[in-house]
mmCIF file of C-alpha atoms in Angstrom:
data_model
loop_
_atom_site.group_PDB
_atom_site.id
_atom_site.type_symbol
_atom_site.label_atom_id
_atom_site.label_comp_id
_atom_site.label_asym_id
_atom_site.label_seq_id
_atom_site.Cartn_x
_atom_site.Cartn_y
_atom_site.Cartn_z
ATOM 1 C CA UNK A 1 246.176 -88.894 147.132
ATOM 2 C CA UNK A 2 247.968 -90.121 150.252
ATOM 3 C CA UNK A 3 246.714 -92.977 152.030
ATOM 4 C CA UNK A 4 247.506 -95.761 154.523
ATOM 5 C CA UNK A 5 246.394 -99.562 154.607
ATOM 6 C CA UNK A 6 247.059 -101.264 157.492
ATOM 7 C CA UNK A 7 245.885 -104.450 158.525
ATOM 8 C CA UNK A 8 242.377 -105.259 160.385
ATOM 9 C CA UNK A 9 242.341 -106.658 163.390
ATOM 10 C CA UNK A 10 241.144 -107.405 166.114
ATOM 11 C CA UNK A 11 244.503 -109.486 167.016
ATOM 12 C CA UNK A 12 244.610 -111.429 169.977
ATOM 13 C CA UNK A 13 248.001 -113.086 171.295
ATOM 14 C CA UNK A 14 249.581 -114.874 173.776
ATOM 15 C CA UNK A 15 251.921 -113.313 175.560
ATOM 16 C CA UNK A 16 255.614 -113.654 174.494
ATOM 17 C CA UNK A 17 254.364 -114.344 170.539
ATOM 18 C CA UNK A 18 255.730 -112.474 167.981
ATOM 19 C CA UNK A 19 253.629 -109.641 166.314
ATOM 20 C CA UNK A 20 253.408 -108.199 163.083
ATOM 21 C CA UNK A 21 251.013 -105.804 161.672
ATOM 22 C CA UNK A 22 250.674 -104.734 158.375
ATOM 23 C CA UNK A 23 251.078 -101.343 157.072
ATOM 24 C CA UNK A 24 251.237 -100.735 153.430
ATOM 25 C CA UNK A 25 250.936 -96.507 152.159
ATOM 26 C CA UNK A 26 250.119 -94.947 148.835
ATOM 27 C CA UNK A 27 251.993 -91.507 148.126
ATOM 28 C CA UNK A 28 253.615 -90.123 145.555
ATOM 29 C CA UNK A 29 256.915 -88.137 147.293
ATOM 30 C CA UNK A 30 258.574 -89.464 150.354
ATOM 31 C CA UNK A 31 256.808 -89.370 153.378
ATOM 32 C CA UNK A 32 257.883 -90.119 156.887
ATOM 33 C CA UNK A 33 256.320 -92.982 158.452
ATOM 34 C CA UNK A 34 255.042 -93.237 162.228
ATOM 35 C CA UNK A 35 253.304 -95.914 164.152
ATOM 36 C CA UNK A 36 251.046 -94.511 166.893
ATOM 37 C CA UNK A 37 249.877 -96.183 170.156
ATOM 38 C CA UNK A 38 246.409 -95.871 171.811
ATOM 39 C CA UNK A 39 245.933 -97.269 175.162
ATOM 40 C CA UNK A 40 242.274 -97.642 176.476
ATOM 41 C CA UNK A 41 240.979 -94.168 177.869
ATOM 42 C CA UNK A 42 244.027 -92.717 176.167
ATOM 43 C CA UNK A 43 245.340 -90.165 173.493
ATOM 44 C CA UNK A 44 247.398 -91.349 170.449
ATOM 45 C CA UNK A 45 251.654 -91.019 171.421
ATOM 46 C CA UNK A 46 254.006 -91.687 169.071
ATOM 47 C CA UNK A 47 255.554 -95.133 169.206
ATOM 48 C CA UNK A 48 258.371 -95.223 166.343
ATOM 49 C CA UNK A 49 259.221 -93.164 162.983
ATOM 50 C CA UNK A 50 261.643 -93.333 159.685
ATOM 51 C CA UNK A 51 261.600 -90.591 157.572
ATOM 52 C CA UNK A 52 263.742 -92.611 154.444
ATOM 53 C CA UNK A 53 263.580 -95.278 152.646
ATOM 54 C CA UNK A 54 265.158 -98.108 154.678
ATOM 55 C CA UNK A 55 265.553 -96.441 158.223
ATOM 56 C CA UNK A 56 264.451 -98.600 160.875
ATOM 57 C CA UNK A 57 262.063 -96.903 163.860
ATOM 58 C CA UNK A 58 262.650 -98.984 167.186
ATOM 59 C CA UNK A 59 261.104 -97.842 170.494
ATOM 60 C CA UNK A 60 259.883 -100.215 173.563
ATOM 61 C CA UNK A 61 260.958 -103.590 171.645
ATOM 62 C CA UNK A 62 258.651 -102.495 168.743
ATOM 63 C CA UNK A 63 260.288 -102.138 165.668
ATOM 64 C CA UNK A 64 259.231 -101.123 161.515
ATOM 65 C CA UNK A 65 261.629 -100.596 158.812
ATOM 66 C CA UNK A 66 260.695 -98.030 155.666
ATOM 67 C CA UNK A 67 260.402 -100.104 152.157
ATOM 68 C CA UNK A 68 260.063 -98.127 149.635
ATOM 69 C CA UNK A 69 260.570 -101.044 147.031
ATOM 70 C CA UNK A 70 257.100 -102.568 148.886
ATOM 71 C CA UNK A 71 255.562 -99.587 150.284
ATOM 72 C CA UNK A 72 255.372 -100.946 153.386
ATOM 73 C CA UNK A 73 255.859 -100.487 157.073
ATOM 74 C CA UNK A 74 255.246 -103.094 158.918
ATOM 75 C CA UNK A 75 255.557 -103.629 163.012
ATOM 76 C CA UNK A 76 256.982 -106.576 164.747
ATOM 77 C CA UNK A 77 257.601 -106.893 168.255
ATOM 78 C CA UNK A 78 259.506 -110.304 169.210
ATOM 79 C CA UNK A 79 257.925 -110.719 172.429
ATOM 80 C CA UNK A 80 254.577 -109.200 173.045
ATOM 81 C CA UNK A 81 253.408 -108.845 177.061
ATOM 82 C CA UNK A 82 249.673 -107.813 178.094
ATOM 83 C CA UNK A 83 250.744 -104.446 178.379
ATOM 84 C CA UNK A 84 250.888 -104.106 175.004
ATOM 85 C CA UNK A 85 247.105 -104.286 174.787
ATOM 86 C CA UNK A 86 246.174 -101.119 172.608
ATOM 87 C CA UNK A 87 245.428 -100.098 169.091
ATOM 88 C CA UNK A 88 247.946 -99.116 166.567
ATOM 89 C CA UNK A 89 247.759 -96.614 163.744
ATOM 90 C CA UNK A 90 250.201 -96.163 161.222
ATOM 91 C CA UNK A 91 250.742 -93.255 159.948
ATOM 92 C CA UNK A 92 252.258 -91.296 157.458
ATOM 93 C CA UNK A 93 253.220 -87.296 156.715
ATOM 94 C CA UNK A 94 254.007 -86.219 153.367
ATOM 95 C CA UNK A 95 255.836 -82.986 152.969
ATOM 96 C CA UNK A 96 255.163 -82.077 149.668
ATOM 97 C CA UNK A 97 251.505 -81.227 150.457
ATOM 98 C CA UNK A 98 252.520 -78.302 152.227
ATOM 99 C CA UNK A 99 250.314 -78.965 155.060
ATOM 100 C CA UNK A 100 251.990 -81.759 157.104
ATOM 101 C CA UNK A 101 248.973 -83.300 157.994
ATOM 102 C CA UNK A 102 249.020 -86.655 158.944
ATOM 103 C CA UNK A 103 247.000 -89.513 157.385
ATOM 104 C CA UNK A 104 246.040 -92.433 159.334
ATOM 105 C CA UNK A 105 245.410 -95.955 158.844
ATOM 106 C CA UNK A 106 242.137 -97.765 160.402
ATOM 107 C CA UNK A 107 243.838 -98.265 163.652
ATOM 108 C CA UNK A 108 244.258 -102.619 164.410
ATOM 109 C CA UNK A 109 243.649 -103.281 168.110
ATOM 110 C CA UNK A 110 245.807 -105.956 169.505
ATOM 111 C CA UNK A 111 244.749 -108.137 172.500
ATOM 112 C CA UNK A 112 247.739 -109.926 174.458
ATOM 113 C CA UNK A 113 246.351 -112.654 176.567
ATOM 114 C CA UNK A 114 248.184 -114.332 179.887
ATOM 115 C CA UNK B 1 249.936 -81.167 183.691
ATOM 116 C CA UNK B 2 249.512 -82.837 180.596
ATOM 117 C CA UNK B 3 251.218 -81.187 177.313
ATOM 118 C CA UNK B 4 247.917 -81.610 175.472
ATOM 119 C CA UNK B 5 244.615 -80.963 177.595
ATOM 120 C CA UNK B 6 240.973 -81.388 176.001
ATOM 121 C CA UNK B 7 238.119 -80.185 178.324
ATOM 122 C CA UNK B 8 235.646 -81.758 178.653
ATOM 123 C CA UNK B 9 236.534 -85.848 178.974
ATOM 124 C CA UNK B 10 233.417 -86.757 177.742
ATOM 125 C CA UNK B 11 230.186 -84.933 177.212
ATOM 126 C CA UNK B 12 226.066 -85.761 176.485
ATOM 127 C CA UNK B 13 224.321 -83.658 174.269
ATOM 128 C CA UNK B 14 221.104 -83.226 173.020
ATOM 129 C CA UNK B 15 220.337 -82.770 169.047
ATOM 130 C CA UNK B 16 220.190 -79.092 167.600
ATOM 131 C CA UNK B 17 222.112 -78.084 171.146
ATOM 132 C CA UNK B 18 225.445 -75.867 170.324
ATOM 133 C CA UNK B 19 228.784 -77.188 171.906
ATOM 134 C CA UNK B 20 232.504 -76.111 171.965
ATOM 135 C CA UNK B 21 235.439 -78.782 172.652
ATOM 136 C CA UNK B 22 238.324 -76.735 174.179
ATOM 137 C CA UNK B 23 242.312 -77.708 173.847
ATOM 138 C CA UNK B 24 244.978 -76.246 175.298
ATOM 139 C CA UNK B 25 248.787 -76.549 174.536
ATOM 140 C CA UNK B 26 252.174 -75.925 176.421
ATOM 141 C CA UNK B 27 254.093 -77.126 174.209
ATOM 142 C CA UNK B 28 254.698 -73.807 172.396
ATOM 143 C CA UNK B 29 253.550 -75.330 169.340
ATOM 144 C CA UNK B 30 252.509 -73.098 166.188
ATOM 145 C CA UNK B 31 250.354 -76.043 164.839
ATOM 146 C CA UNK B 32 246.990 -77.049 166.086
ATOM 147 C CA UNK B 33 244.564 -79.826 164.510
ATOM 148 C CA UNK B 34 241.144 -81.173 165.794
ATOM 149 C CA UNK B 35 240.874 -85.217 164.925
ATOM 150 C CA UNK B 36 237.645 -86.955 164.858
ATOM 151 C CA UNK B 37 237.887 -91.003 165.648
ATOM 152 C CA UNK B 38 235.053 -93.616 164.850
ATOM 153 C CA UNK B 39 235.516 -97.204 165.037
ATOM 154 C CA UNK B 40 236.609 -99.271 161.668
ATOM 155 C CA UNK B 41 237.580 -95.558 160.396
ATOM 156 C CA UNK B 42 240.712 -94.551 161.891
ATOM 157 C CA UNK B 43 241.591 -90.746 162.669
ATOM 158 C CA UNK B 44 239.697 -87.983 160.170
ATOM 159 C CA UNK B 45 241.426 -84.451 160.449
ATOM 160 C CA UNK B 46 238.386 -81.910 160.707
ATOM 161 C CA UNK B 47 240.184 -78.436 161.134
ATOM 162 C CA UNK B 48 243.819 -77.298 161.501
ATOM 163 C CA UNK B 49 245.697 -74.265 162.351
ATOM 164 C CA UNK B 50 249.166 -73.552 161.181
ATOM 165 C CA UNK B 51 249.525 -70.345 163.698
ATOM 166 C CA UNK B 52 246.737 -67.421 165.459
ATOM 167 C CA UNK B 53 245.511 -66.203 162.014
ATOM 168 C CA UNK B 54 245.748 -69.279 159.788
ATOM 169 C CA UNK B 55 242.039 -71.441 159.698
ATOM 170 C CA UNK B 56 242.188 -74.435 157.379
ATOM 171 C CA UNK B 57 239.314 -76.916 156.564
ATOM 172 C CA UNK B 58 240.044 -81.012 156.937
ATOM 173 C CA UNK B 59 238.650 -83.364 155.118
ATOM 174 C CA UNK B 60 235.124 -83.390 157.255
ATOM 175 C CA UNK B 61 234.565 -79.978 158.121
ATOM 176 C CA UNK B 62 231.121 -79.606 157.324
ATOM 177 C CA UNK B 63 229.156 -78.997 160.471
ATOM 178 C CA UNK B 64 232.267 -77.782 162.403
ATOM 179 C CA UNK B 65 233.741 -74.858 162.515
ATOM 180 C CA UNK B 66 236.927 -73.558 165.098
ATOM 181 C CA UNK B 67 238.558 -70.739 166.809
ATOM 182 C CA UNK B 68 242.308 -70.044 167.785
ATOM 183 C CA UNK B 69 241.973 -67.565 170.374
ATOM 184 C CA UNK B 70 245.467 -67.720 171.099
ATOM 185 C CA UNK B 71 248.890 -69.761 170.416
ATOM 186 C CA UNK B 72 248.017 -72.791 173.014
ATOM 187 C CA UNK B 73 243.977 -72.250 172.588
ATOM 188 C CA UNK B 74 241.900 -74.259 169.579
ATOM 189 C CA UNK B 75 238.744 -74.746 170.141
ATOM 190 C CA UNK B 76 236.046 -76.804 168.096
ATOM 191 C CA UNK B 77 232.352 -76.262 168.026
ATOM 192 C CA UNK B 78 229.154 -78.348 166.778
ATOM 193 C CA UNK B 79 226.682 -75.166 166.016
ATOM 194 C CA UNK B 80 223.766 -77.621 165.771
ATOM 195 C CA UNK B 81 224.978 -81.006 167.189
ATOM 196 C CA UNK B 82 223.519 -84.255 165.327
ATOM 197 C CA UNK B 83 223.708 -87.959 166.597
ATOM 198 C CA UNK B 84 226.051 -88.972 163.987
ATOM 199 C CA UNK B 85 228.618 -86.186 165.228
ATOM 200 C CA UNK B 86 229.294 -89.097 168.030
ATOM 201 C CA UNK B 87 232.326 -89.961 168.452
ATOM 202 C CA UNK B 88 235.787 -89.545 170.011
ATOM 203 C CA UNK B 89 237.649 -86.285 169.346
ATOM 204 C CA UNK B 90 241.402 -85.760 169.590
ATOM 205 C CA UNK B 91 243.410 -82.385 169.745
ATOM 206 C CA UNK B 92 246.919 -82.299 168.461
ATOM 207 C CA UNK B 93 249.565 -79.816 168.514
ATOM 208 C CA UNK B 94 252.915 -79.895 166.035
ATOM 209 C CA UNK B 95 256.188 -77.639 165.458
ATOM 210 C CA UNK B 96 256.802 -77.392 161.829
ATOM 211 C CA UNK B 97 259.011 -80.524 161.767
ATOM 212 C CA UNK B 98 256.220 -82.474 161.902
ATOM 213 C CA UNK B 99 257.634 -84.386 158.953
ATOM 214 C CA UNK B 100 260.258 -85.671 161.350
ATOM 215 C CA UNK B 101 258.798 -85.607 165.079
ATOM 216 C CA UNK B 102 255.062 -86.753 164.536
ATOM 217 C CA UNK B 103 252.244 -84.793 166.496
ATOM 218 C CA UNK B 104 251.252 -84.853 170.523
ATOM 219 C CA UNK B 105 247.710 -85.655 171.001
ATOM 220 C CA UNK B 106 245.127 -84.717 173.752
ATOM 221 C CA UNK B 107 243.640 -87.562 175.671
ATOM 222 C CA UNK B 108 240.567 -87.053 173.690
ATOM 223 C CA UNK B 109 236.468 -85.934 174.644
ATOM 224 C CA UNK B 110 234.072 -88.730 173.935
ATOM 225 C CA UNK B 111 231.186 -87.015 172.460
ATOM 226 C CA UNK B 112 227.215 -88.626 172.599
ATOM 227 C CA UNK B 113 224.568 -86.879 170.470
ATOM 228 C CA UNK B 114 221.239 -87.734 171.795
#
């Protein structure tokens, strides 16, 4: 079935690092691929998407690009700031189930310290 | 007001007691879908809707169950709450594009079984 790896965290960086997480999905169609943002106290809101191979999401500096080659998804953000604070879930929706649900990785809370 | 609202913000139960988690939508979405969030596991779908008659199970229904009174109303109740139903619970709402243009999410009710 569909699923989503994505790396464990807790990550904890200084602010203007450069971030990556890991996000690596099992299906067997083509999904579409979204990154979700949770800040403390907060609902999940959508941070980027791609729904084909190669298309890069961007939104807020953040940025992933669809493998399909590597089954990956990665995020990077060049220049984190403390605002960024939150946890991240990748995601994925696979339209050949019918159902659109969305399956979600573990979630990898970053930490961006002064 | 917010697109997604979930009433109440957070709530104490007792074991055995019944509950109901509301969420309501102006969006004008057709789909509706009740998350449950624990730490290390990510997002779990419970129960989704795909319109007013439509009722479909998630992967951890059991000891759940939901009713769409209405296009913008899905609620979720615990008929005999237990301690290890604690946790955070998120609403969503999605048009059928949801492929392409992700879900919007409540700002969640933290749930404590006693």
């Amino acid at each position: 079935g569909d699923s989503v790896t994505q790396m464990e965290g807790p990550v904890t960086l200084s602010e203007e690092a450069f971030l990556t997480i890991n996000c690596t999905y099992t299906a067997t169609g083509y999904p579409s691929l979204f990154w979700y943002v949770q800040y403390p106290g907060e609902g999940l809101q959508l941070l980027l998407k791609a729904t084909k191979a190669d298309d890069k999401g961007s939104n807020k500096g953040f940025e992933a690009t669809y493998r399909k080659e590597t089954t990956s998804f990665h995020l990077e953000k060049g220049s984190v700031q403390v605002s960024d604070s939150a946890v991240y879930f990748c995601a994925l929706s696979d339209p050949r189930t019918g159902a659109n649900n969305l399956f979600f990785g573990t979630g990898t809370r970053l930490t961006v310290i002064p | 007001d917010a697109d997604v609202t979930q009433t109440p913000r957070n709530r104490i139960t007792k074991t055995g007691k019944r509950i109901m988690l509301e969420c309501s939508q102006t969006k004008g979405h057709d789909r509706m879908y009740w998350y449950r969030q624990d730490p290390g596991l990510g997002l779990r779908l419970i129960y989704y809707s795909f319109d007013v008659k439509d009722i479909n199970k998630g992967e951890i229904s059991d000891g759940y169950s939901v009713s769409r009174q209405a296009q913008a109303k899905f609620s979720l109740s615990l008929e005999s709450a237990i301690p290890n139903q604690t946790a955070l619970y998120f609403c969503a709402t999605s048009d059928n594009q949801a492929v392409n243009y992700g879900y919007t999410f409540g700002s969640g009710t933290r749930l404590t079984v006693v």
